[in-house]
Short mmCIF file of C-alpha atoms in Angstrom, two decimals:
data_model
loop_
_atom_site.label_atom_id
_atom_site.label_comp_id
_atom_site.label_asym_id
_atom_site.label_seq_id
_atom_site.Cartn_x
_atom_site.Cartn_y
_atom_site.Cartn_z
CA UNK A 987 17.60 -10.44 31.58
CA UNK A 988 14.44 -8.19 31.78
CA UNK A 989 14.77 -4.43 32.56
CA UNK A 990 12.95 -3.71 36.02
CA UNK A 991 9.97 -0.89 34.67
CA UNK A 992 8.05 1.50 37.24
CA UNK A 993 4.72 1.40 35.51
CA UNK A 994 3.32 5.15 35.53
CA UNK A 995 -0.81 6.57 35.26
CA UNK A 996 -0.36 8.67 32.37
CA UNK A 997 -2.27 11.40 33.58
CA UNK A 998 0.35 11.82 37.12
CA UNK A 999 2.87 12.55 34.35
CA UNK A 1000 0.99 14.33 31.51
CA UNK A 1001 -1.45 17.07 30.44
CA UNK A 1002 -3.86 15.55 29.21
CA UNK A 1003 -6.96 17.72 27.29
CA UNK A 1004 -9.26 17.26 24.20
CA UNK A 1005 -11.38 19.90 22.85
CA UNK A 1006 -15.52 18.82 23.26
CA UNK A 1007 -16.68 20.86 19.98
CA UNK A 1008 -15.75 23.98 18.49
CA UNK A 1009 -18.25 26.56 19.20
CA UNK A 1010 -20.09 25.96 15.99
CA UNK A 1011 -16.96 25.89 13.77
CA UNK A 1012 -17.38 24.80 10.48
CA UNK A 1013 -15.68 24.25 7.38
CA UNK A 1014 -16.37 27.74 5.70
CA UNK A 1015 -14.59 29.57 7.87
CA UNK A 1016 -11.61 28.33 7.11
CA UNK A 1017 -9.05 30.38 6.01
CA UNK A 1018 -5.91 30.45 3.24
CA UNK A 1019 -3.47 31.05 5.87
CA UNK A 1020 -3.39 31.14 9.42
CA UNK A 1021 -3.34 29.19 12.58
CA UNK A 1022 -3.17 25.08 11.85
CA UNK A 1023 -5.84 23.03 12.66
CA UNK A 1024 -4.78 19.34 12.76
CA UNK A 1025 -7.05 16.13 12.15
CA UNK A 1026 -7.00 13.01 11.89
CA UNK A 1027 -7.14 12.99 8.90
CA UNK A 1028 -3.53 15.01 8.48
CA UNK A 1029 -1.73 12.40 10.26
CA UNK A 1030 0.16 10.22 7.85
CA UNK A 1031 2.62 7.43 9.36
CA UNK A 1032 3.12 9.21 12.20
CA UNK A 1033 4.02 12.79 11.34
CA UNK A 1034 1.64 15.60 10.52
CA UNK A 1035 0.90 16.40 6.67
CA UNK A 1036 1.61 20.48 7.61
CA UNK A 1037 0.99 20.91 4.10
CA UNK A 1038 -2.86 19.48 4.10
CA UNK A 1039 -3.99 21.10 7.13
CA UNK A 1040 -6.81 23.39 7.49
CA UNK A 1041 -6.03 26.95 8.75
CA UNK A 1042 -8.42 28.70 10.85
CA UNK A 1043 -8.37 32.57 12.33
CA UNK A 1044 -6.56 33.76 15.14
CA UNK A 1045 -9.36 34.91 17.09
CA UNK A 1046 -10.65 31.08 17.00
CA UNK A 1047 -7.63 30.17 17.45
CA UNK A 1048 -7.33 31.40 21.03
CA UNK A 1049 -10.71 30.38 22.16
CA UNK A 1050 -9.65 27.03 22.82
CA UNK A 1051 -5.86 27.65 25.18
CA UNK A 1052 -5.64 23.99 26.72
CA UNK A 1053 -5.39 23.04 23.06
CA UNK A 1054 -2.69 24.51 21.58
CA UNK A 1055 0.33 22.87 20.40
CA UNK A 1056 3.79 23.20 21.29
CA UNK A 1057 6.89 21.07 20.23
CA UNK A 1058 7.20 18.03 21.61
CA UNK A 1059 3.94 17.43 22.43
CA UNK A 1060 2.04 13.58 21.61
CA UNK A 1061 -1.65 13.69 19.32
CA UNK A 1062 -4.01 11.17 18.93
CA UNK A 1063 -7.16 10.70 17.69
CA UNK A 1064 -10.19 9.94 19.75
CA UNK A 1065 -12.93 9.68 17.20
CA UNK A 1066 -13.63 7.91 14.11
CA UNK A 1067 -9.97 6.48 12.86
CA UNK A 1068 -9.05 6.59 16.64
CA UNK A 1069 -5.44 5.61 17.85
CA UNK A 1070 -3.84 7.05 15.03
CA UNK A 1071 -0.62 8.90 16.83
CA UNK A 1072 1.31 11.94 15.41
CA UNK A 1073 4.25 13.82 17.71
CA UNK A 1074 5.56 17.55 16.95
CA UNK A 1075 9.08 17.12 16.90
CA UNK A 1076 8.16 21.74 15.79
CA UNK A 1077 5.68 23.44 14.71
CA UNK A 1078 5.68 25.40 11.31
CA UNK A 1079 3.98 27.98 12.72
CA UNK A 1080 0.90 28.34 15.48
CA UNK A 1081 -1.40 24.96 16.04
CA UNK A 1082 -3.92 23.59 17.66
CA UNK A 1083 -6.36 20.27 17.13
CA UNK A 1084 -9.69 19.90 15.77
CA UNK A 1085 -12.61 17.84 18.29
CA UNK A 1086 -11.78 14.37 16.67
CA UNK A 1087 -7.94 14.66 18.11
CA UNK A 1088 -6.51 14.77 21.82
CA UNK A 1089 -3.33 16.72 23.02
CA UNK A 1090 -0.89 14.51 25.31
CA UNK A 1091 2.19 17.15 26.73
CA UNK A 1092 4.82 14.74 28.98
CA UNK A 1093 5.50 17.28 31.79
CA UNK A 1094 7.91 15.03 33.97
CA UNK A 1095 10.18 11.61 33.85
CA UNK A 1096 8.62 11.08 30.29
CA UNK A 1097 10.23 11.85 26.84
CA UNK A 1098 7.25 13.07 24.01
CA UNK A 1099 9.47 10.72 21.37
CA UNK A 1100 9.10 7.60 23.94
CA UNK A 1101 5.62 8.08 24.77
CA UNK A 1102 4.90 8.08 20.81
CA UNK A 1103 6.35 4.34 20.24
CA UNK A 1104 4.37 3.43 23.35
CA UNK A 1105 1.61 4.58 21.98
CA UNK A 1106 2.41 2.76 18.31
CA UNK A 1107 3.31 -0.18 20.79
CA UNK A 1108 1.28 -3.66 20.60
CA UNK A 1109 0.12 -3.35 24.07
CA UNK A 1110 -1.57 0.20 23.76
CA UNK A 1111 -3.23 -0.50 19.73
CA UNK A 1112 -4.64 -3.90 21.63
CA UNK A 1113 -6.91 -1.12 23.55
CA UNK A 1114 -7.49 0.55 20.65
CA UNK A 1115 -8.41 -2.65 19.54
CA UNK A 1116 -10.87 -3.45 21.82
CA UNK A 1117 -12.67 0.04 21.67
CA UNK A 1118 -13.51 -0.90 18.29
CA UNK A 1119 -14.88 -4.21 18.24
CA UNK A 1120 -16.31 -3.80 21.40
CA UNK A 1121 -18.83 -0.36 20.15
CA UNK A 1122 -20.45 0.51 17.46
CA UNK A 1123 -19.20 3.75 17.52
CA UNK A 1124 -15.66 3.82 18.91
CA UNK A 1125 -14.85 6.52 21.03
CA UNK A 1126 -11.11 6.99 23.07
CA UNK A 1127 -11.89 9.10 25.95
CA UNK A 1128 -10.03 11.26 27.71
CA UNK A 1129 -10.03 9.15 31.21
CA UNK A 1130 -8.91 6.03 29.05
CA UNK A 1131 -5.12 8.42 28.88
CA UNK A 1132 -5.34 9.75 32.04
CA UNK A 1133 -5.75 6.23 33.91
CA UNK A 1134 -3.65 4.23 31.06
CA UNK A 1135 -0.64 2.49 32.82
CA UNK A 1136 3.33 3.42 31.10
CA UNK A 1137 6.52 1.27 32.38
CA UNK A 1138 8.94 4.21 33.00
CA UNK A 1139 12.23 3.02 32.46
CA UNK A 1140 15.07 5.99 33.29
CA UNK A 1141 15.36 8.47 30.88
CA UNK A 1142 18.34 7.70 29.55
CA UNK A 1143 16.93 4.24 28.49
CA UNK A 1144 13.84 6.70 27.10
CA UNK A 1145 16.07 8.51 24.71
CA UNK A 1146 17.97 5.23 23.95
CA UNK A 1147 15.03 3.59 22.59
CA UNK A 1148 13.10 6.28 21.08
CA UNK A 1149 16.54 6.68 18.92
CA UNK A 1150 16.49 3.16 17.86
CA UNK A 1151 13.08 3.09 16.90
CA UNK A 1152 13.47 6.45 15.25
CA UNK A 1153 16.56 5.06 13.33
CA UNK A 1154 14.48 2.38 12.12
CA UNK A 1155 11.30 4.68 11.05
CA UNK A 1156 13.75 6.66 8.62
CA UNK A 1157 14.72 3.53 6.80
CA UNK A 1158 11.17 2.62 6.56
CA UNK A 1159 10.10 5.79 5.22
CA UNK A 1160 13.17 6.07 2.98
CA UNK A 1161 12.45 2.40 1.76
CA UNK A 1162 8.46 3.16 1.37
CA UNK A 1163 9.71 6.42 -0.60
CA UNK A 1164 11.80 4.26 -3.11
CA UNK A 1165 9.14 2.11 -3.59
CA UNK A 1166 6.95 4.40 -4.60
CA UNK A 1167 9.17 6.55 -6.44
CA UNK A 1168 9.82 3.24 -8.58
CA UNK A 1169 6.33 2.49 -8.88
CA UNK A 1170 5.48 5.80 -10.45
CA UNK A 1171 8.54 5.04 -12.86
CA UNK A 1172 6.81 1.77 -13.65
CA UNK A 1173 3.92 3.25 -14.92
CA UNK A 1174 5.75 6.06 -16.66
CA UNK A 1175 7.86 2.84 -18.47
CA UNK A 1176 4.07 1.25 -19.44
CA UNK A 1177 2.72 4.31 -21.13
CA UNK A 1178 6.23 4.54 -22.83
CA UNK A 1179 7.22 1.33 -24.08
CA UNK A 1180 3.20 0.38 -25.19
CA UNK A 1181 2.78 3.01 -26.64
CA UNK A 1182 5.62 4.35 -28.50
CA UNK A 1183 8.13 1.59 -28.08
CA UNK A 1184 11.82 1.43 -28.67
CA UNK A 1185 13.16 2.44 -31.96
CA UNK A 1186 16.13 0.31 -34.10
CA UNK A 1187 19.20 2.75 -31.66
CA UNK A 1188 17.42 0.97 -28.43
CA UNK A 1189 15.69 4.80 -27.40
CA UNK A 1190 12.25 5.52 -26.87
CA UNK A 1191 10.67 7.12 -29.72
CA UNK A 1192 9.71 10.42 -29.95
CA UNK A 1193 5.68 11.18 -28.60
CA UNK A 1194 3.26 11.48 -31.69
CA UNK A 1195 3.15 15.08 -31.25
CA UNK A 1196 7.01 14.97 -31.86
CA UNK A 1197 7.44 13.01 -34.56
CA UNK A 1198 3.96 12.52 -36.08
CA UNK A 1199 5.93 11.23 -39.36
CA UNK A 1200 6.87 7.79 -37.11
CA UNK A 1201 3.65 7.23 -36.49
CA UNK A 1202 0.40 5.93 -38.39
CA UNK A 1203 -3.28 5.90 -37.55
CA UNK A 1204 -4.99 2.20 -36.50
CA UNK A 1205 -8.48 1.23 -35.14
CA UNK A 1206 -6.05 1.94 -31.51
CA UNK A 1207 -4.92 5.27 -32.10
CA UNK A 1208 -1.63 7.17 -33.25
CA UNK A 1209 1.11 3.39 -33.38
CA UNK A 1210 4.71 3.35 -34.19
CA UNK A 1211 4.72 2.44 -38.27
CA UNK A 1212 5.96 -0.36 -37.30
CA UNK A 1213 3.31 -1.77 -35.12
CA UNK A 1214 0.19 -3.31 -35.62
CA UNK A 1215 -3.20 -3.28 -34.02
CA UNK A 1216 -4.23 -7.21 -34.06
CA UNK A 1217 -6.95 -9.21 -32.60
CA UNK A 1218 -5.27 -10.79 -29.53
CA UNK A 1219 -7.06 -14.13 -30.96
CA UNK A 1220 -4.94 -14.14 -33.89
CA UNK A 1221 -1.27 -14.15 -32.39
CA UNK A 1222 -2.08 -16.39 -28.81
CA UNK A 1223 -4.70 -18.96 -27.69
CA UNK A 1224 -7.42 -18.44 -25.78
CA UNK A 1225 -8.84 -20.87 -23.23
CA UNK A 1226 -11.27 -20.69 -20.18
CA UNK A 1227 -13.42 -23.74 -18.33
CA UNK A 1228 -16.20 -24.18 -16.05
CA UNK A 1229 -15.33 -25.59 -12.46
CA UNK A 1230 -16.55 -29.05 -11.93
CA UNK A 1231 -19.08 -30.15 -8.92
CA UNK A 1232 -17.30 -29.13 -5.81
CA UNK A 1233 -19.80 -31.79 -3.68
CA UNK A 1234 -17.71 -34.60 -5.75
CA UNK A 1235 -14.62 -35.46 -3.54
CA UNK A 1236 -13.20 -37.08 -6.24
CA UNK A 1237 -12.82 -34.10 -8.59
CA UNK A 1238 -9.98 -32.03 -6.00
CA UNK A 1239 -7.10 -32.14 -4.27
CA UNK A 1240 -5.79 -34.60 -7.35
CA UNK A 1241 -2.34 -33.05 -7.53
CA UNK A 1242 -3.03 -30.47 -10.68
CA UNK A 1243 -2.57 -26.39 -9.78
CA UNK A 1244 -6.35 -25.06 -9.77
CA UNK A 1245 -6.56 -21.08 -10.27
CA UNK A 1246 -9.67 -19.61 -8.98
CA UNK A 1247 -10.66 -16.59 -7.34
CA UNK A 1248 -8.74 -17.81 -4.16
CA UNK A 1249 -5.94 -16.79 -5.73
CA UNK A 1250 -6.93 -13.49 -6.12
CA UNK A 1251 -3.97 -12.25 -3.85
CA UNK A 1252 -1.45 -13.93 -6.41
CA UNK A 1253 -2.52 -11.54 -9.24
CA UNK A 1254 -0.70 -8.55 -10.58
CA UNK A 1255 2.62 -10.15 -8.60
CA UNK A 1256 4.00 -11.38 -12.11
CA UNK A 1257 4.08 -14.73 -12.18
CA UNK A 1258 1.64 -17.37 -9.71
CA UNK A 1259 3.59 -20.27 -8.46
CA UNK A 1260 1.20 -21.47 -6.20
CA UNK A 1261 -2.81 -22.53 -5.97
CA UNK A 1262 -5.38 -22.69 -3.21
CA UNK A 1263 -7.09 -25.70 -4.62
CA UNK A 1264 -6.38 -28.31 -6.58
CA UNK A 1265 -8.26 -30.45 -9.08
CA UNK A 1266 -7.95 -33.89 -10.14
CA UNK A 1267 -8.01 -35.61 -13.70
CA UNK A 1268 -11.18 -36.56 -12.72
CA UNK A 1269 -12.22 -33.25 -12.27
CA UNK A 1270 -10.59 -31.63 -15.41
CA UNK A 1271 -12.46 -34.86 -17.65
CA UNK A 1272 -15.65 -33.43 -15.94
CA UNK A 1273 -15.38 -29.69 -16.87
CA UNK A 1274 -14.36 -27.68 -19.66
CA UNK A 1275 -10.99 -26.54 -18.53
CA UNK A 1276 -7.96 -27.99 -19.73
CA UNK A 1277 -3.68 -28.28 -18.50
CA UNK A 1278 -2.16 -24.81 -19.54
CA UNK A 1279 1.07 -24.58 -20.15
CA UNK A 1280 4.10 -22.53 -18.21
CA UNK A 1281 3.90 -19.14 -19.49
CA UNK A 1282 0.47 -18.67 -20.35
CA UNK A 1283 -1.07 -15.48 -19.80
CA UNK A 1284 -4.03 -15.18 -17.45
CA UNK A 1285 -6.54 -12.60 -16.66
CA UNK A 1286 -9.73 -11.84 -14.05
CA UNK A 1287 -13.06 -11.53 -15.69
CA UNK A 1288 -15.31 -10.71 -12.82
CA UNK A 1289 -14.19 -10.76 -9.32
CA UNK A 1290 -11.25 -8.65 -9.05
CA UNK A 1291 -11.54 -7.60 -12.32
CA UNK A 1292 -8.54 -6.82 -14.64
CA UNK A 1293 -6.44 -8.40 -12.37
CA UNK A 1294 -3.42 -10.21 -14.51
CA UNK A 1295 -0.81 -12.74 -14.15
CA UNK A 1296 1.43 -15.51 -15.67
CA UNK A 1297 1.68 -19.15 -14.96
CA UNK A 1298 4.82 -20.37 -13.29
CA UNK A 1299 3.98 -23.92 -13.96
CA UNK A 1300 1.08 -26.13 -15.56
CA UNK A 1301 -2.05 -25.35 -14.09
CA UNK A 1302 -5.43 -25.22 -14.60
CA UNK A 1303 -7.81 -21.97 -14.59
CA UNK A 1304 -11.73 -21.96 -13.74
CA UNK A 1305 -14.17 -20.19 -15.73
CA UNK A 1306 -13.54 -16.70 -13.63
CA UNK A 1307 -10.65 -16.57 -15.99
CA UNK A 1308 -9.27 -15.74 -19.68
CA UNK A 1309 -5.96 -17.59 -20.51
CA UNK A 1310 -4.01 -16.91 -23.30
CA UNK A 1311 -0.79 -19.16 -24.61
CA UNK A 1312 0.76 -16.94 -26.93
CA UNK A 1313 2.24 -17.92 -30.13
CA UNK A 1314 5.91 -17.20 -31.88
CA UNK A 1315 4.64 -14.23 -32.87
CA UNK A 1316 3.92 -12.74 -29.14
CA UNK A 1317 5.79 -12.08 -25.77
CA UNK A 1318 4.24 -13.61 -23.20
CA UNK A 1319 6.08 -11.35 -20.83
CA UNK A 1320 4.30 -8.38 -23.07
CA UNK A 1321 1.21 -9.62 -22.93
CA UNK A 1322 0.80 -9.40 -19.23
CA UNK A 1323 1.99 -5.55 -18.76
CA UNK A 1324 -0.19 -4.98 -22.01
CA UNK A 1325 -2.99 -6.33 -20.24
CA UNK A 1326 -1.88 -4.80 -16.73
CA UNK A 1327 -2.07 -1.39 -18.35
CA UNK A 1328 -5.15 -1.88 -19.65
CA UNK A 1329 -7.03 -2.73 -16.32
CA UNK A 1330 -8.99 0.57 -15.83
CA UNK A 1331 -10.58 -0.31 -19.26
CA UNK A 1332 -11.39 -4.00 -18.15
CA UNK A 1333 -13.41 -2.56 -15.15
CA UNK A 1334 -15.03 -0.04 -17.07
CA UNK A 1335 -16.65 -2.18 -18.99
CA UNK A 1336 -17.63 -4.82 -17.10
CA UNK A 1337 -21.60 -5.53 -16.57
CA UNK A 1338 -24.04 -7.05 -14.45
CA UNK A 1339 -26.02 -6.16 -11.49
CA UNK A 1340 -24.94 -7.86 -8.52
CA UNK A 1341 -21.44 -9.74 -10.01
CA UNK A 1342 -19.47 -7.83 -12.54
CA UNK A 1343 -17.99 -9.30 -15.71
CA UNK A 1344 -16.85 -9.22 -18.83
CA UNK A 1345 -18.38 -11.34 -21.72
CA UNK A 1346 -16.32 -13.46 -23.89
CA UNK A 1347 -17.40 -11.79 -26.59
CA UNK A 1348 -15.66 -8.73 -26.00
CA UNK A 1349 -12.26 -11.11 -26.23
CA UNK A 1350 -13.18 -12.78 -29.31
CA UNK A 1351 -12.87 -8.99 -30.61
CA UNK A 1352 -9.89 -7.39 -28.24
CA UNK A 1353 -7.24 -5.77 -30.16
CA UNK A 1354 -3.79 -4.99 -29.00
CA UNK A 1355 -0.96 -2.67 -30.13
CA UNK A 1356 1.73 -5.23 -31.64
CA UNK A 1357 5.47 -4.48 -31.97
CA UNK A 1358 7.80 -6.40 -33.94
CA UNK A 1359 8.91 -9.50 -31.75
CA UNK A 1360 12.41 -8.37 -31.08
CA UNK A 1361 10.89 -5.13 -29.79
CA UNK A 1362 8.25 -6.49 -27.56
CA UNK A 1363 11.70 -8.77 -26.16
CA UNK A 1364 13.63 -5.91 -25.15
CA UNK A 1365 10.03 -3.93 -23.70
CA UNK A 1366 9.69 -7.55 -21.49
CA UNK A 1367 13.26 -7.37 -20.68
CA UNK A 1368 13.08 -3.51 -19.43
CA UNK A 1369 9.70 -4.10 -17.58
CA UNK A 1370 10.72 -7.64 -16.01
CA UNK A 1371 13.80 -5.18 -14.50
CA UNK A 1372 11.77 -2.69 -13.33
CA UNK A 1373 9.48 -5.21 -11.61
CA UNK A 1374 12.53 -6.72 -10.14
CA UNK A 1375 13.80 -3.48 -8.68
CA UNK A 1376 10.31 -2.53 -6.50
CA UNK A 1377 9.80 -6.64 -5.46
CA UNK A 1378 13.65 -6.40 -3.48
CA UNK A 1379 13.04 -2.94 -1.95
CA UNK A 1380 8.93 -3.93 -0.87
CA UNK A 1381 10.75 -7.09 0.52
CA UNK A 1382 13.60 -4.98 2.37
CA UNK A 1383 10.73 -2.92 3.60
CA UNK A 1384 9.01 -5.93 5.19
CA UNK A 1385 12.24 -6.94 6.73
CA UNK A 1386 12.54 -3.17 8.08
CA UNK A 1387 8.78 -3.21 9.35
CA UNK A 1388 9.01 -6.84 11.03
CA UNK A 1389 12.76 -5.43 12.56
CA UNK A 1390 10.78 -2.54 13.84
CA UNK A 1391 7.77 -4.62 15.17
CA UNK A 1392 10.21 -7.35 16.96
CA UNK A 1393 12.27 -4.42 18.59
CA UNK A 1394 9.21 -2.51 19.76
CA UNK A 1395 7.93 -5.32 21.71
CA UNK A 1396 11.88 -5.88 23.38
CA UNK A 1397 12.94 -2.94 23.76
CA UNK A 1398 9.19 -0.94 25.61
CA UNK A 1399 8.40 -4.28 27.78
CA UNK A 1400 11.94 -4.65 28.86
CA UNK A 1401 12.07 -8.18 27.67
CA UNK A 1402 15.82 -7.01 25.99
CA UNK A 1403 17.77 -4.48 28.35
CA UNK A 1404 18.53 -1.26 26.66
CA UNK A 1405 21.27 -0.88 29.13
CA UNK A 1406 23.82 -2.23 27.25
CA UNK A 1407 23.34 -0.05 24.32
CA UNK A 1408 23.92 2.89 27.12
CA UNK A 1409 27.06 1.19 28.47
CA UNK A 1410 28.22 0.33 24.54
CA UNK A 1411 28.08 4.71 24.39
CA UNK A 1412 29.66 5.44 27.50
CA UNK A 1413 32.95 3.07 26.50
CA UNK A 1414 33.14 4.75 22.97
CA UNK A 1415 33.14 8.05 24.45
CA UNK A 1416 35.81 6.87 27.28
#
C-alpha cells in the first residue's frame, strides 16, 4: 500500500537563486587559493570535485551574497550539461557558484539529502529531458524550481530514504572504484607480461634498464632473449571476406554467426558469442569469406578501429575484419591482449578521408613480440584472471545501479511505504 504524499511548490519551501553573470569575470583572474567557485563542470556523480575547482578573490567573492554556499545546501546546473545535481554535505572552506549553476537551500519540512535523490529521480531528469529535446539551446530556469511540484512525505520518512539511497550510492562508488582500480592493474599487467614476460621462477622479469643482460635488440625493441619478433603471418592464419549482396534474401538469416560492424558493441569484451546477422551457405558460396573456427582471433580494420575479440563459436567475419586462427606455435588467448594493447597504434595509422582503415598490406608485414609457448600460456592464464575479476565487479555494479534505480522510483513516489523501515527501527531500539 502507497504512502499518502503532500506534493509541495519548491519555491514555498526553498531559496531558490542563480547568479545572471559575473560582472565581467573571467578566467584570468582566477586565483591559486581562495574562495571556491563551483561548475558544472566540478560535479562528478553527485559530489563536488573540491580539488578541481577554480578559486576566485574574496572581494568577488562577496559581490554576489544570495550565492554563497553553506552545508547542506542542493546545486544544479542550469546551462549547458543542465540537471546535473551536486549537494554539500560541508564545505572545505568558503564557496559560491559560477552563472552556469543554481543554489537550492531547503528552509522548512524538506531535508537537502532528500531533495538531492528527487532531483536524481526519474520524474524530475524526464523535465530535464524535455528541456533538451525540446530547444536548441537548453536552458533550466529559475521559475522551472520555484514552481516544480515535491511529494513531502514526513521527515522522518525523508531521512529514511535519503539513508537508503545513500547506503546504496557508497556501494556504487566503492564498486565503480574497484573497477577502476582493477582496470588500471590490467593495463599495468599488459605492459608487463608483453613486454618483459615471466621468467623460468614464474616472476616478472626485471625492466631492460634493470637487467639489460636479459634482454636483446629486435626490429620491436629491447625483447626478453628468449622471445622473438615474428611476422604474425608466420605462426597463425589470416582470413578476411567481402559481404555478399544484401538485396538477395537468400544469402541471410541461413543459420551461420555473421560478424560485422553490428557487432561493434561485442568487441574488446573477450570473447563474442553472439551475431546481429546471419548469413546463409548461399551467401558464404557467394563471397569471399569462409567458416572460422572457435578460437580465432578477430580484429576491426576501419570502423571502430583496433577494436579486438575472439570467437566463441564458428562464425563468419565480413571484410571490415582481420581474423587470425593461430597455429601450435601461438596462444590464441595472447594474441587478443597482444593486439588489444596495440590499439592506439592500429588507429594511428589508419587512412582515408571520409572512412578510416587499415590496408592489408600492413598485416601481410605485422610483427609481434613472441614468447616461448608455455610462457605466452601462463601470460593468457594471468590476463584471462584479471579480465575475470573487473567482468564480476562491472556486473555487481549493474546489479547495484538497477537496485538503486528500482528503489528510487518506490521509495520517492510512495509506491513502497518507507514506514515500515521506521517501525523495523523503533522495535530494535525498544
Amino acid at each position: 500500500m502507497s504512502e499518502p504524499r503532500l506534493p509541495e511548490k519548491l519555491g514555498d519551501i526553498c531559496y531558490i537563486k542563480a547568479r545572471i553573470g559575473w560582472r565581467g569575470l573571467s578566467s584570468a583572474e582566477y586565483t591559486e587559493d581562495g574562495p571556491y567557485l563551483i561548475a558544472g563542470q566540478h560535479i562528478r556523480n553527485g559530489r563536488i570535485a573540491w580539488d578541481k575547482c577554480d578559486h576566485i578573490s574574496e572581494q568577488r567573492y562577496l559581490e554576489s551574497h544570495e550565492i554563497i554556499l553553506r552545508s547542506g545546501d542542493v546545486i544544479i546546473t542550469k546551462d549547458g550539461t543542465i540537471g546535473r545535481v551536486a549537494r554539500v554535505d560541508e564545505l572545505p572552506g568558503d564557496a559560491t557558484i559560477n552563472g552556469t549553476m543554481m543554489l537550492i537551500r531547503p528552509l522548512r519540512r524538506l531535508d537537502y539529502r532528500y531533495l538531492y535523490h528527487v532531483l536524481n529521480g526519474r520524474g524530475f531528469q524526464k523535465l530535464i529531458d524535455d528541456k533538451v529535446s525540446g530547444s536548441s539551446i537548453p536552458h533550466l530556469f529559475q521559475r522551472d524550481m520555484v514552481e516544480l511540484k515535491v511529494d513531502l512525505p514526513t521527515a522522518a520518512q525523508q531521512f529514511k530514504i535519503a539513508v537508503v539511497l545513500d547506503t546504496l550510492d557508497a556501494a556504487i562508488r566503492g564498486t565503480e572504484a574497484v573497477v577502476a582500480k582493477l582496470k588500471a592493474m590490467k593495463q599495468g599487467l599488459l605492459h608487463d607480461l608483453l613486454t618483459r614476460g615471466i621468467d623460468a621462477n614464474g616472476d616478472l622479469r626485471p625492466p631492460h634498464t634493470e637487467a639489460p643482460h636479459l634482454y636483446k635488440e629486435t626490429p620491436l625493441g629491447w625483447l626478453p632473449k628468449e622471445w622473438d619478433a615474428r611476422l604474425l603471418d608466420d605462426i597463425a592464419i589470416r582470413g578476411s571476406g567481402h559481404t555478399p549482396s544484401k538485396s538477395v534474401s537468400s544469402y541471410w538469416n541461413g543459420g551461420i554467426k555473421w560478424v560485422s560492424l553490428a557487432d561493434s558493441h561485442r568487441l574488446d569484451q573477450g570473447y563474442i558469442h553472439e551475431t546481429d546477422k546471419e548469413i546463409s551457405e548461399a551467401g558464404l558460396a557467394n563471397s569471399s569469406a569462409v567458416r572460422h573456427s572457435p578460437d580465432t582471433v578477430i580484429l576491426s580494420r576501419d570502423a571502430g578501429i583496433g577494436k579486438s575479440a575472439i570467437l566463441a563459436s564458428e562464425m563468419a567475419v565480413s571484410q571490415h575484419f582481420m581474423a587470425w586462427r593461430c597455429s601450435s606455435k601461438l596462444n590464441h588467448i595472447f594474441l587478443y591482449y597482444v593486439l588489444q594493447r596495440a590499439k592506439p597504434r592500429f588507429e594511428a595509422i589508419a587512412m582515408g578521408s571520409t572512412i578510416k582503415t587499415i590496408g592489408l598490406d600492413f598485416f601481410k608485414k605485422y610483427q609481434i613480440a613472441t614468447p616461448p609457448k608455455p610462457e605466452q600460456d601462463r601470460a593468457a592464464e594471468i590476463l584471462l584472471q584479471s579480465e575475470g575479476d573487473i567482468v564480476r565487479n562491472e556486473q555487481e555494479l549493474q546489479k547495484l545501479r538497477a537496485t538503486k534505480s528500482g528503489l528510487m522510483d518506490d521509495l520517492l513516489t510512495g509506491r513502497v511505504p518507507v514506514t515500515p523501515l521506521l517501525e523495523g527501527e523503533a522495535a530494535h531500539g525498544a
